[in-house]
Coordinates of N, CA and C in Angstrom, one line a residue:
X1 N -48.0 -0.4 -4.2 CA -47.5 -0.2 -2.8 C -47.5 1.2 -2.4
X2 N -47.9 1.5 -1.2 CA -48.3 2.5 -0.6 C -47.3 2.9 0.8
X3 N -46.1 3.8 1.1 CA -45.4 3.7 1.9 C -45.4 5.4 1.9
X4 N -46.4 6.0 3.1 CA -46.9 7.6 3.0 C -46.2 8.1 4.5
X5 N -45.7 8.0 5.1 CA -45.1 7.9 6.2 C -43.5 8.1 6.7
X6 N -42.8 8.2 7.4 CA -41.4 8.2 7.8 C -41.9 6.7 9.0
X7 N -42.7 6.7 9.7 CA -42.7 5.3 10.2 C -43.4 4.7 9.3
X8 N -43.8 4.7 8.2 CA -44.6 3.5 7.3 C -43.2 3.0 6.6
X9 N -42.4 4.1 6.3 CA -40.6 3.4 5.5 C -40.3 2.9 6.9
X10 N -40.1 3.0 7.9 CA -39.0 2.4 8.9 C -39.6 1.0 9.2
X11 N -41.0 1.0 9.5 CA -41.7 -0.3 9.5 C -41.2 -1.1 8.6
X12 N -41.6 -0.7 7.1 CA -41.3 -1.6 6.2 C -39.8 -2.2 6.2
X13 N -38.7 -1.5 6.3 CA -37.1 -1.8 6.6 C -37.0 -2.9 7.5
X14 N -37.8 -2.7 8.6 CA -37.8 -3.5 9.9 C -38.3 -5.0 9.5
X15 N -39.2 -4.5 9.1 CA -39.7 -5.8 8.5 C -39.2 -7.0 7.4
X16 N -38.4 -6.2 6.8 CA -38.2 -7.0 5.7 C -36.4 -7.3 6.3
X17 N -36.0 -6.7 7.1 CA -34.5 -6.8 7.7 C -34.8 -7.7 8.8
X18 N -36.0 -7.8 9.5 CA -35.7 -9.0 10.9 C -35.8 -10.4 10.6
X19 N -36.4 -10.5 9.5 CA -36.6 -11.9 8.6 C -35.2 -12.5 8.5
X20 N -34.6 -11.3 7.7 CA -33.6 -11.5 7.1 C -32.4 -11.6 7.7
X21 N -32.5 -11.2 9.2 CA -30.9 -10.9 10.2 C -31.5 -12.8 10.7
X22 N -33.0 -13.1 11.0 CA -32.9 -14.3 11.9 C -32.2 -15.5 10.8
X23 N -32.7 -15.6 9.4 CA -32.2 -16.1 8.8 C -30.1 -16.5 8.8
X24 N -29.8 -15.7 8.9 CA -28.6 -15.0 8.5 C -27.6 -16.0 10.0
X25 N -28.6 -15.6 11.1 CA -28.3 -15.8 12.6 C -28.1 -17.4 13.2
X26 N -29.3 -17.9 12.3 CA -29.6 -19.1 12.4 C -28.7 -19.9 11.9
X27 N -28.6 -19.5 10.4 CA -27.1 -20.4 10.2 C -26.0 -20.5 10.7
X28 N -25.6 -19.0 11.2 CA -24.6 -19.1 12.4 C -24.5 -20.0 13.1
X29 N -25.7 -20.1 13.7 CA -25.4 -21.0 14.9 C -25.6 -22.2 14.4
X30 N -25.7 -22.8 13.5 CA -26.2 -24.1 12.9 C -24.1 -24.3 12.2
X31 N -23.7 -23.6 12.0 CA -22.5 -23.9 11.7 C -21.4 -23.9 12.8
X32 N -22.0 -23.0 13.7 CA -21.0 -23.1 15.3 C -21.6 -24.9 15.7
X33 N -22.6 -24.8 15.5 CA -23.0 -26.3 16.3 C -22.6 -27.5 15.7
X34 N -22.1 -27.5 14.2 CA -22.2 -28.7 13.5 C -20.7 -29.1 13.1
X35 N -19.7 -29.4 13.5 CA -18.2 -29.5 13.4 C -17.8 -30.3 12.0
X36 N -19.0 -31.1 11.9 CA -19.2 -32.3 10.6 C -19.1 -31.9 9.6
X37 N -20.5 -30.8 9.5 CA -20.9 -30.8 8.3 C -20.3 -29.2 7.9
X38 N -19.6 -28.5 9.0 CA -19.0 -27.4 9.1 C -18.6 -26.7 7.7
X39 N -17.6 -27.5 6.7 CA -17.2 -27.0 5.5 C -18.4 -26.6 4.5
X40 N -19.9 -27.6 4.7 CA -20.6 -27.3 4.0 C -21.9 -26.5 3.7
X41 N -22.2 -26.2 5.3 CA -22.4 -25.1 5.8 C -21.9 -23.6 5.3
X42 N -20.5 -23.6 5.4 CA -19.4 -22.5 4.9 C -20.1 -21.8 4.1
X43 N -20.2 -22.8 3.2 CA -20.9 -22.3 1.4 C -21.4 -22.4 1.4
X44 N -22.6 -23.1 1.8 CA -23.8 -22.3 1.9 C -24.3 -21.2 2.5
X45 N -23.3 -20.6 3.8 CA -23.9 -19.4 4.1 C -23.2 -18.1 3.6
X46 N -22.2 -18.3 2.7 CA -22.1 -17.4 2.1 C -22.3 -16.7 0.5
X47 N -23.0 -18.0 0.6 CA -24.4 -17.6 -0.5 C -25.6 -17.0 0.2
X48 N -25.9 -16.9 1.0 CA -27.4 -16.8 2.0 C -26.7 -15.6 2.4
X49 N -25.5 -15.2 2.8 CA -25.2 -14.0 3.1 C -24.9 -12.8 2.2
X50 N -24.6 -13.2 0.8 CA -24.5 -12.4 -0.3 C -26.0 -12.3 -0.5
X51 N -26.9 -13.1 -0.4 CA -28.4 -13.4 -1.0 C -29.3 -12.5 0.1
X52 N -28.7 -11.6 1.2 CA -29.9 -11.2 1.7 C -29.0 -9.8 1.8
X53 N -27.8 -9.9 1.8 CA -27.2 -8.6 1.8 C -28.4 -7.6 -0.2
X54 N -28.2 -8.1 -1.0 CA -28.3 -7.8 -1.8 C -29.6 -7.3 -2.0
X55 N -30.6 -8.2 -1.2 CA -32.0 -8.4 -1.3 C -32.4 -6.9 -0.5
X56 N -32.0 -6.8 1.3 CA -31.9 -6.1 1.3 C -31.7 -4.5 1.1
X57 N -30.5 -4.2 0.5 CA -30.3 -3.0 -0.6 C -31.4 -2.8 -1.7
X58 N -31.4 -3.8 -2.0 CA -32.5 -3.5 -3.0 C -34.2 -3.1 -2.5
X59 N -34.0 -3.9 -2.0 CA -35.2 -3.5 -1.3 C -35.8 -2.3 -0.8
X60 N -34.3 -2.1 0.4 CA -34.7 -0.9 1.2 C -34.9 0.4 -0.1
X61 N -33.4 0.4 -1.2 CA -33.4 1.5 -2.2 C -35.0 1.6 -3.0
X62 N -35.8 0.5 -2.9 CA -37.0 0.6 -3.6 C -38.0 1.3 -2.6
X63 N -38.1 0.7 -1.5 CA -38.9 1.5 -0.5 C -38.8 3.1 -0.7
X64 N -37.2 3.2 -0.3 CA -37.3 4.4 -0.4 C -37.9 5.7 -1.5
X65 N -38.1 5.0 -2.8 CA -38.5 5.5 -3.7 C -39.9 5.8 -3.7
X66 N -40.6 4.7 -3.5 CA -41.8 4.5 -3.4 C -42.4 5.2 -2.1
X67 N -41.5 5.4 -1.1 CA -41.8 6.6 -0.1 C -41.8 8.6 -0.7
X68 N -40.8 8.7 -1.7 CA -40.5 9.5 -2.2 C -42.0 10.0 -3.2
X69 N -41.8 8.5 -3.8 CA -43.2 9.1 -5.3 C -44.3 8.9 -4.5
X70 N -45.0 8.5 -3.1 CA -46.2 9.1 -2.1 C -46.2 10.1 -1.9
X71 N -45.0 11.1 -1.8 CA -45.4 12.3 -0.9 C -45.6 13.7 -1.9
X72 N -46.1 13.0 -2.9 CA -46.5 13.6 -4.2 C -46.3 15.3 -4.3
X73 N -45.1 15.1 -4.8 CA -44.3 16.4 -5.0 C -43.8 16.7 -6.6
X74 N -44.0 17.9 -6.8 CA -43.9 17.8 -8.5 C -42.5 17.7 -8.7
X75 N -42.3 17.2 -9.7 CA -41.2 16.1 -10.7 C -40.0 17.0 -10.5
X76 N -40.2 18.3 -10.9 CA -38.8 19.8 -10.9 C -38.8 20.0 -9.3
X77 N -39.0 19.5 -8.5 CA -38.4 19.9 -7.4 C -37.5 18.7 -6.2
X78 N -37.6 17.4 -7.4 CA -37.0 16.5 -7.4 C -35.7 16.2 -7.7
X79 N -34.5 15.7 -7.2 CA -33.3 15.5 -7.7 C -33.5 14.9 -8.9
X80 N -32.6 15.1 -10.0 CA -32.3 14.5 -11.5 C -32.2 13.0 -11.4
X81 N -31.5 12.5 -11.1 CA -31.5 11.0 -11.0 C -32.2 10.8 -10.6
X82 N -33.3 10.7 -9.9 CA -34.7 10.2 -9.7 C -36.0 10.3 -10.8
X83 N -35.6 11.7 -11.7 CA -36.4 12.3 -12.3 C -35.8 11.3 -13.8
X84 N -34.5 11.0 -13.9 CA -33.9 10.4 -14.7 C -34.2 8.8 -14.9
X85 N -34.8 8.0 -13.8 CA -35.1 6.9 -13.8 C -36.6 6.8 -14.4
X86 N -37.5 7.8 -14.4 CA -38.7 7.9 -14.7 C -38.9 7.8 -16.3
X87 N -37.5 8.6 -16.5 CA -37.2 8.9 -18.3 C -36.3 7.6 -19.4
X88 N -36.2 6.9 -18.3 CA -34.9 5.5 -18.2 C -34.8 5.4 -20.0
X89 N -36.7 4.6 -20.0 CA -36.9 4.2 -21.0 C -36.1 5.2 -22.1
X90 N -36.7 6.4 -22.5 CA -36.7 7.5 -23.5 C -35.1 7.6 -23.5
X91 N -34.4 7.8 -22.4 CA -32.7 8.2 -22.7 C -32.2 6.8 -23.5
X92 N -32.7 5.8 -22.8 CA -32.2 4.8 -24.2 C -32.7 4.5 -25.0
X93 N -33.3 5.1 -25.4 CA -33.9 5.1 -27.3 C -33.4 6.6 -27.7
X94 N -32.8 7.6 -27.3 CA -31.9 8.9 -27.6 C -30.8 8.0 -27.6
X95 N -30.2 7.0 -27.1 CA -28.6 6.6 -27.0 C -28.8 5.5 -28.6
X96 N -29.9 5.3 -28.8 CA -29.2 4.0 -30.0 C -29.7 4.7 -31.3
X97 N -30.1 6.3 -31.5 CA -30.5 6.7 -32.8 C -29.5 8.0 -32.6
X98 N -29.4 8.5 -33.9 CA -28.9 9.9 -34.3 C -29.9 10.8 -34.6
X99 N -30.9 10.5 -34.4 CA -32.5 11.1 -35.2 C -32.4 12.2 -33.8
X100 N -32.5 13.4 -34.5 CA -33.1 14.4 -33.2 C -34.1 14.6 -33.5
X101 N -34.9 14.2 -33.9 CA -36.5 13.9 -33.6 C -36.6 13.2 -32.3
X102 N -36.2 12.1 -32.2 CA -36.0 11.3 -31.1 C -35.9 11.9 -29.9
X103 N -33.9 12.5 -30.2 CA -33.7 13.9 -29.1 C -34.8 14.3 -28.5
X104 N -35.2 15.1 -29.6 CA -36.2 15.7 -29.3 C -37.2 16.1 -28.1
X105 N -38.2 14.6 -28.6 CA -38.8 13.9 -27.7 C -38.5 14.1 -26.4
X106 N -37.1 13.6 -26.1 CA -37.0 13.5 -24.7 C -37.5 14.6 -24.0
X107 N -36.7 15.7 -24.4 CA -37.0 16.9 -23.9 C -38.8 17.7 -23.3
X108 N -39.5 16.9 -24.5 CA -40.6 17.2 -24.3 C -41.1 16.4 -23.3
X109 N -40.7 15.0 -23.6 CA -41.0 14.2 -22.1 C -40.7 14.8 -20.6
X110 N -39.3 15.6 -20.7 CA -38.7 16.6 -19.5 C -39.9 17.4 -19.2
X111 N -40.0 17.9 -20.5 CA -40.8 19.3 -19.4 C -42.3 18.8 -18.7
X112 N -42.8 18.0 -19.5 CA -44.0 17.2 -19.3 C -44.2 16.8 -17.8
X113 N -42.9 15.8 -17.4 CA -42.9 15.2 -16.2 C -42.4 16.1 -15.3
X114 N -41.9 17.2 -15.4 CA -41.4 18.4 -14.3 C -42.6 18.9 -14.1
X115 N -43.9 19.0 -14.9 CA -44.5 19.8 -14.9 C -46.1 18.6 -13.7
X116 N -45.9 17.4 -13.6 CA -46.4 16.7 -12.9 C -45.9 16.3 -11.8
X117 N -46.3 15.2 -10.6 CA -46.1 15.4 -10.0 C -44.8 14.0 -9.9
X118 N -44.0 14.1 -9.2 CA -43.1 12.7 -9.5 C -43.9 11.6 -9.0
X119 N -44.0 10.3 -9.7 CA -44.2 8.9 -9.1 C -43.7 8.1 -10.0
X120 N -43.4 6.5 -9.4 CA -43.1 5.3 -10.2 C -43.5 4.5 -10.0
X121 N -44.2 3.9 -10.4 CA -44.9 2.5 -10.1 C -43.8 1.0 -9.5
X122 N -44.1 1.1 -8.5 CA -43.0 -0.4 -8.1 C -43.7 -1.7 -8.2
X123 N -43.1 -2.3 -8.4 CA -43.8 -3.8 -8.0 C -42.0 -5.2 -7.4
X124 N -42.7 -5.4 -7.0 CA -41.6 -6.8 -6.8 C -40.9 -7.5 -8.1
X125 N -41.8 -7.4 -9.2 CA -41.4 -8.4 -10.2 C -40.8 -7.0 -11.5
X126 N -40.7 -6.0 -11.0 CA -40.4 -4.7 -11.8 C -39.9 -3.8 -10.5
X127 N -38.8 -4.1 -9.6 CA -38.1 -3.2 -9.1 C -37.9 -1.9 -10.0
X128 N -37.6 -0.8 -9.2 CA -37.1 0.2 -9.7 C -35.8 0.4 -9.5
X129 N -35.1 -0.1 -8.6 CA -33.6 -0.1 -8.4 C -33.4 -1.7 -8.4
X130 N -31.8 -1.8 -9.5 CA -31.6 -3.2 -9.2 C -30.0 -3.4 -9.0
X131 N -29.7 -4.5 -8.7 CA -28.2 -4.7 -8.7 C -27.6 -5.8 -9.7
X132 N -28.8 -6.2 -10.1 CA -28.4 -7.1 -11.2 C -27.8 -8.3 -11.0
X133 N -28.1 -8.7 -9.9 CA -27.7 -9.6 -9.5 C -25.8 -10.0 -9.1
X134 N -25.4 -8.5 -8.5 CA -24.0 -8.4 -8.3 C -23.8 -7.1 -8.2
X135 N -24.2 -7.3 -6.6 CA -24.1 -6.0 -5.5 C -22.2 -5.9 -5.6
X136 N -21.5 -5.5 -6.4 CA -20.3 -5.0 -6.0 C -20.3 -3.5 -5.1
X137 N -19.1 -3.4 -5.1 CA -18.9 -2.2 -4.3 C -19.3 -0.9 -5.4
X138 N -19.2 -0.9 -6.9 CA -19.3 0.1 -7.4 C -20.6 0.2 -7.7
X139 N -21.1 -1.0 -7.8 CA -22.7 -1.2 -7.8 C -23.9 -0.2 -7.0
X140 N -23.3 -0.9 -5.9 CA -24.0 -0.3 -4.7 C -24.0 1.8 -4.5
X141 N -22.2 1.9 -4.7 CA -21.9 3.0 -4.6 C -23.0 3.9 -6.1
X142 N -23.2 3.5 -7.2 CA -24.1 3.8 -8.1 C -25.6 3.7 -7.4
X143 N -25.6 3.2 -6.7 CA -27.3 3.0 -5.8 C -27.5 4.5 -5.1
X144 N -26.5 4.6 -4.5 CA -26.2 5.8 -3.3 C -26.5 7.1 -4.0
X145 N -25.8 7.4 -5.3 CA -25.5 8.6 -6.3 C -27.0 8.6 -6.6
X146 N -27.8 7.6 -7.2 CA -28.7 7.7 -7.8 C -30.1 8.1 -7.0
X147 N -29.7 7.5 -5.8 CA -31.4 7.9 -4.9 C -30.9 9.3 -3.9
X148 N -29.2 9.4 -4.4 CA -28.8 10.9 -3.5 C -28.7 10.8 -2.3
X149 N -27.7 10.4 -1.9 CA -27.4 9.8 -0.5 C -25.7 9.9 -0.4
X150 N -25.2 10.6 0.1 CA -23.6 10.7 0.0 C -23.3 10.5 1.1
X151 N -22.5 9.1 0.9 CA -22.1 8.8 1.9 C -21.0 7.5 1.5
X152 N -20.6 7.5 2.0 CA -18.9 6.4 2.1 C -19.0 4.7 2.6
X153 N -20.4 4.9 3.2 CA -20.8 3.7 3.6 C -20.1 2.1 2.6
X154 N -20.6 2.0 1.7 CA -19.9 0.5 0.9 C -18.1 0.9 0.5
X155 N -17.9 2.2 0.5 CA -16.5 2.2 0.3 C -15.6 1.9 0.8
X156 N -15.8 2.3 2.5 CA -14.9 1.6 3.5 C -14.7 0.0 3.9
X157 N -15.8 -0.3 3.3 CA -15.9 -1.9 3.5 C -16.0 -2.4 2.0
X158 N -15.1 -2.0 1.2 CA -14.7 -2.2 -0.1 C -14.4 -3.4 -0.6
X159 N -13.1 -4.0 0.3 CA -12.4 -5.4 0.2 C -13.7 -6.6 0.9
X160 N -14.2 -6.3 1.9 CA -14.9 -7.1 2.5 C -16.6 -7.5 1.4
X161 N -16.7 -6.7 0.9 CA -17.9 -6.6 -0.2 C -17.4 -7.6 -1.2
X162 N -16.4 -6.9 -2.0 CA -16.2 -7.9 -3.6 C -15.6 -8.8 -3.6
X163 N -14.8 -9.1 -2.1 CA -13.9 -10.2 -1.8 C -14.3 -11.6 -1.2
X164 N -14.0 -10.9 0.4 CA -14.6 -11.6 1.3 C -16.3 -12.3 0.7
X165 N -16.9 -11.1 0.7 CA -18.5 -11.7 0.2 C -18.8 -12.5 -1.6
X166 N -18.7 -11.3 -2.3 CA -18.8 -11.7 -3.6 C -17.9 -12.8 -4.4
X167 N -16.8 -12.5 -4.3 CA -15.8 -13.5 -4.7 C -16.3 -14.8 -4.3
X168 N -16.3 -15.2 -2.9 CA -16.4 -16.6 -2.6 C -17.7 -17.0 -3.0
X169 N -18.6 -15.7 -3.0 CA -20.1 -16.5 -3.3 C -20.1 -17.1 -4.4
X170 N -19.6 -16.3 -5.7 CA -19.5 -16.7 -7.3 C -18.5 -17.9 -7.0
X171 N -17.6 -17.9 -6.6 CA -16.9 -19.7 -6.8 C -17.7 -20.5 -6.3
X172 N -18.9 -20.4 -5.3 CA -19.7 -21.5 -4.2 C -20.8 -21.6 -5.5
X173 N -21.7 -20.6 -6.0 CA -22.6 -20.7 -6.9 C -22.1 -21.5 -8.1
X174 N -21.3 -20.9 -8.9 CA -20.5 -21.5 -10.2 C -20.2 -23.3 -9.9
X175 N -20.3 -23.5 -8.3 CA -20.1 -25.2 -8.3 C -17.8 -25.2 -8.1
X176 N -17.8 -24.3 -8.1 CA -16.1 -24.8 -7.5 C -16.0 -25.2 -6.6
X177 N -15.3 -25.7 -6.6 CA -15.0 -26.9 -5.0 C -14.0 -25.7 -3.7
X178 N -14.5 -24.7 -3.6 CA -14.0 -23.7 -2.8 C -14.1 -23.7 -1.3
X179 N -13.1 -24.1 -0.6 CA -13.2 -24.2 1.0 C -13.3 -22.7 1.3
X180 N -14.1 -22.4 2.7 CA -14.0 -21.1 3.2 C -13.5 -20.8 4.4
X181 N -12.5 -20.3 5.0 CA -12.0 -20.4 6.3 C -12.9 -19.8 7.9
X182 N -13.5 -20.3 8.5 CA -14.6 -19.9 9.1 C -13.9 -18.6 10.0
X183 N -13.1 -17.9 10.3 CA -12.7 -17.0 10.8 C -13.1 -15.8 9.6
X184 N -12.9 -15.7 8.5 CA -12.9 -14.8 7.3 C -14.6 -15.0 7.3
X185 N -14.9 -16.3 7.5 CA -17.0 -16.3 7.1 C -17.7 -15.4 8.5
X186 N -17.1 -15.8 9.5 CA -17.4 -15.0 11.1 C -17.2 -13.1 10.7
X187 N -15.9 -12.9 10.5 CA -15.8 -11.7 9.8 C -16.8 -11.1 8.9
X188 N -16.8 -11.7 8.1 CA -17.7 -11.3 6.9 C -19.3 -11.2 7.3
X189 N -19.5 -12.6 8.1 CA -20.8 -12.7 8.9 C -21.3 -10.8 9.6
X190 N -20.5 -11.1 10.2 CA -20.5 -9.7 11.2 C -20.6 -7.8 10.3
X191 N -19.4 -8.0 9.3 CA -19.7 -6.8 8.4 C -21.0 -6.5 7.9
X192 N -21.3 -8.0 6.9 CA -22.6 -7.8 6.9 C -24.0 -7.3 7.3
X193 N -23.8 -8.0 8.0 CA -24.7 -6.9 9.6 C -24.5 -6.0 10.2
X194 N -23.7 -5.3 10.0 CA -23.3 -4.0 10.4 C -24.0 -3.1 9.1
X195 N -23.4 -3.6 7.7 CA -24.4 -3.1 6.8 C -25.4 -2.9 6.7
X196 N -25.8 -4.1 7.0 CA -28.0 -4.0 6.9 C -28.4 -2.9 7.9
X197 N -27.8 -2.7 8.7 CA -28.1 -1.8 9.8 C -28.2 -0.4 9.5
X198 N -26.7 0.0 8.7 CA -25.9 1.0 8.5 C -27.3 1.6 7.3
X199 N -27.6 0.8 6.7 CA -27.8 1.1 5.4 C -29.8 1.5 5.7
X200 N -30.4 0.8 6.4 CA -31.3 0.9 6.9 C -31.3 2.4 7.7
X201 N -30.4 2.8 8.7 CA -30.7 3.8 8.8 C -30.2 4.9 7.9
X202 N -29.1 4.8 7.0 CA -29.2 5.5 6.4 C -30.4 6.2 5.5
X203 N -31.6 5.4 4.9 CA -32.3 5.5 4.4 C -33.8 6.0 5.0
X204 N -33.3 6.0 6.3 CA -34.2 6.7 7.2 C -33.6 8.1 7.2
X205 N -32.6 8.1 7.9 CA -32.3 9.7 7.7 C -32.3 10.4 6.1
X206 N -32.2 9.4 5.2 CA -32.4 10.7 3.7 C -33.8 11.2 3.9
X207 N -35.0 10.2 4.5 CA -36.4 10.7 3.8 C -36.0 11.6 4.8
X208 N -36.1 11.5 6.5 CA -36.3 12.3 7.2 C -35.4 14.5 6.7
X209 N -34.2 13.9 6.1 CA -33.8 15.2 5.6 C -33.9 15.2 4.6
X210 N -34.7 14.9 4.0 CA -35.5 14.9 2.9 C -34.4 15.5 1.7
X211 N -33.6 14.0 1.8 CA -32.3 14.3 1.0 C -33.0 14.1 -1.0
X212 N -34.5 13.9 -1.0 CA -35.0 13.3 -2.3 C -34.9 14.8 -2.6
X213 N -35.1 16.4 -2.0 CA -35.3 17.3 -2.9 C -34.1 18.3 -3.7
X214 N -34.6 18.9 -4.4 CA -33.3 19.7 -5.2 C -32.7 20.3 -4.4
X215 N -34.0 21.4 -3.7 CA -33.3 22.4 -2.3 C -32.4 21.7 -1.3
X216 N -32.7 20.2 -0.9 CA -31.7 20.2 -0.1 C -30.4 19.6 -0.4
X217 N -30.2 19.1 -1.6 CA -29.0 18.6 -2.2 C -28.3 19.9 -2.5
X218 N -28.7 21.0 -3.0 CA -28.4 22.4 -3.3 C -27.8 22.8 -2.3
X219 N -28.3 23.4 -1.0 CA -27.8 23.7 0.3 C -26.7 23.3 0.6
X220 N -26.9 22.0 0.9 CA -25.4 21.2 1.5 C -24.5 21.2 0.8
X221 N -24.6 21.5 -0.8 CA -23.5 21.8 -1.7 C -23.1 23.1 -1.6
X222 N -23.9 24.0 -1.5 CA -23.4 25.9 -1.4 C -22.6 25.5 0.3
X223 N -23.0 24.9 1.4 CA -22.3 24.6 2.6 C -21.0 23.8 2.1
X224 N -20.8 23.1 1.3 CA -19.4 22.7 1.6 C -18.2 23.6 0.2
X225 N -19.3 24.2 -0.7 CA -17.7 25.1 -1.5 C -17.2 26.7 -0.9

């Protein structure tokens, strides 16, 4: 995948978020319309609402990457955690030996890939960012740190993430016989969407301030001590 652009990433967001809001929308209104089958509805859309919240984070956090390793910029002028994901493999094969030969290695792999230009190969069936299937709040907040994006966004909507969303999803999946109160699913409905939004442009404004480089993560830190 090829994403060389600031509108080739906003396209692709758009794209993969309008699918995902009509989805999201549709059930809405299929649960406002159906009084009947209302309760079962519930659970189901609060699986479909954890299932596209997640999809898209992941998503968008991959685009972003793959926007990043296009604009083919060498590896040392890249933030560490990006440069750290490339090394993923090697740091854990340094974590399960004492051999500093191993050590070693890494190091040499450092200077190697500083010395090229950064890229990652993405694919759908080998994300480069994942949530593992349990976007928590600290999850996500580990998403943010790693592609270098500071910002408070999943923290303030803390309880509504691992509660509201997650919690009821894992009793609906797990098969509990869990009712959902449709005021709290409307709530939740609505945060959600404010996320996809939130989060999408956040990831427009990192490339555009081109939050992926060292210089500018550097700057903003000498601006705030």
């Amino acid at each position: 995948m090829k994403i060389r652009s600031i509108e080739e990433l906003e396209d692709k967001l758009e794209g993969d978020l309008s699918w995902r809001k009509k989805e999201i929308l549709s059930l809405k209104i299929l649960i406002d319309s159906d009084e009947i089958n209302q309760r079962i509805l519930l659970r189901a859309g609060i699986a479909l609402l954890c299932a596209h919240f997640e999809g898209f984070i992941k998503v968008a956090s991959n685009y972003y990457i793959v926007y990043v390793a296009n604009k083919k910029i060498k590896a040392d002028d890249i933030i560490n955690t990006l440069v750290a994901i490339k090394m993923n493999k090697k740091i854990k094969q340094c974590g399960e030996t004492e051999k500093f030969s191993v050590h070693g290695e890494m190091f040499t792999l450092l200077e190697k890939i500083k010395g090229e230009n950064f890229y990652i190969k993405y694919t759908e069936e080998s994300p480069i960012i994942s949530t593992n299937s349990n976007p928590t709040s600290t999850v996500l907040e580990e998403i943010l740190r790693t592609i270098g994006v500071d910002s408070d966004i999943f923290e303030t909507k803390k309880q509504y993430i691992d509660y509201s969303l997650l919690r009821n999803r894992h009793k609906v999946v797990h098969g509990e016989r869990h009712n959902l109160d449709y005021e709290d699913f409307i709530n939740t409905h609505r945060i959600v969407l404010e996320l996809l939004d939130s989060y999408k442009e956040l990831i427009i404004n990192a490339a555009e301030q081109e939050l992926f480089l060292k210089e500018k993560t550097n700057s903003e830190y000498a601006e705030c001590v």
